[in-house]
Amino acid sequence: MNGQYFFATREGTLEGPYFTRADAEREITSYIRRMVQAKEMIASRA
């Protein structure tokens, strides 16, 4: 979008803007890692 990159999550958020595709792809990986860690933390407290 206008030379910027975004990604949509299944949680319904739109993440970005990122100035390069590589930046967006790196942030997708970071986002997934954070979501997995959050899920694991919640599961460990149950």
Short mmCIF file of N, CA and C in Angstrom, two decimals, residues 1-5 18-20:
data_model
loop_
_atom_site.label_atom_id
_atom_site.label_comp_id
_atom_site.label_asym_id
_atom_site.label_seq_id
_atom_site.Cartn_x
_atom_site.Cartn_y
_atom_site.Cartn_z
N MET A 1 0.85 -1.17 0.00
CA MET A 1 0.00 0.00 0.00
C MET A 1 0.90 1.23 0.00
N ASN A 2 0.84 2.02 -1.02
CA ASN A 2 1.65 3.23 -1.13
C ASN A 2 3.13 2.98 -0.88
N GLY A 3 3.64 1.85 -1.35
CA GLY A 3 5.05 1.54 -1.17
C GLY A 3 5.42 1.07 0.21
N GLN A 4 4.42 0.84 1.05
CA GLN A 4 4.67 0.34 2.40
C GLN A 4 4.05 -1.05 2.52
N TYR A 5 4.56 -1.81 3.47
CA TYR A 5 4.12 -3.19 3.65
C TYR A 5 3.42 -3.35 4.99
N TYR A 18 5.69 -1.08 7.23
CA TYR A 18 7.11 -1.40 7.12
C TYR A 18 7.56 -0.88 5.77
N PHE A 19 8.78 -0.39 5.72
CA PHE A 19 9.25 0.26 4.51
C PHE A 19 9.78 -0.71 3.46
N THR A 20 10.14 -1.92 3.89
CA THR A 20 10.59 -2.93 2.92
C THR A 20 9.87 -4.24 3.19
#
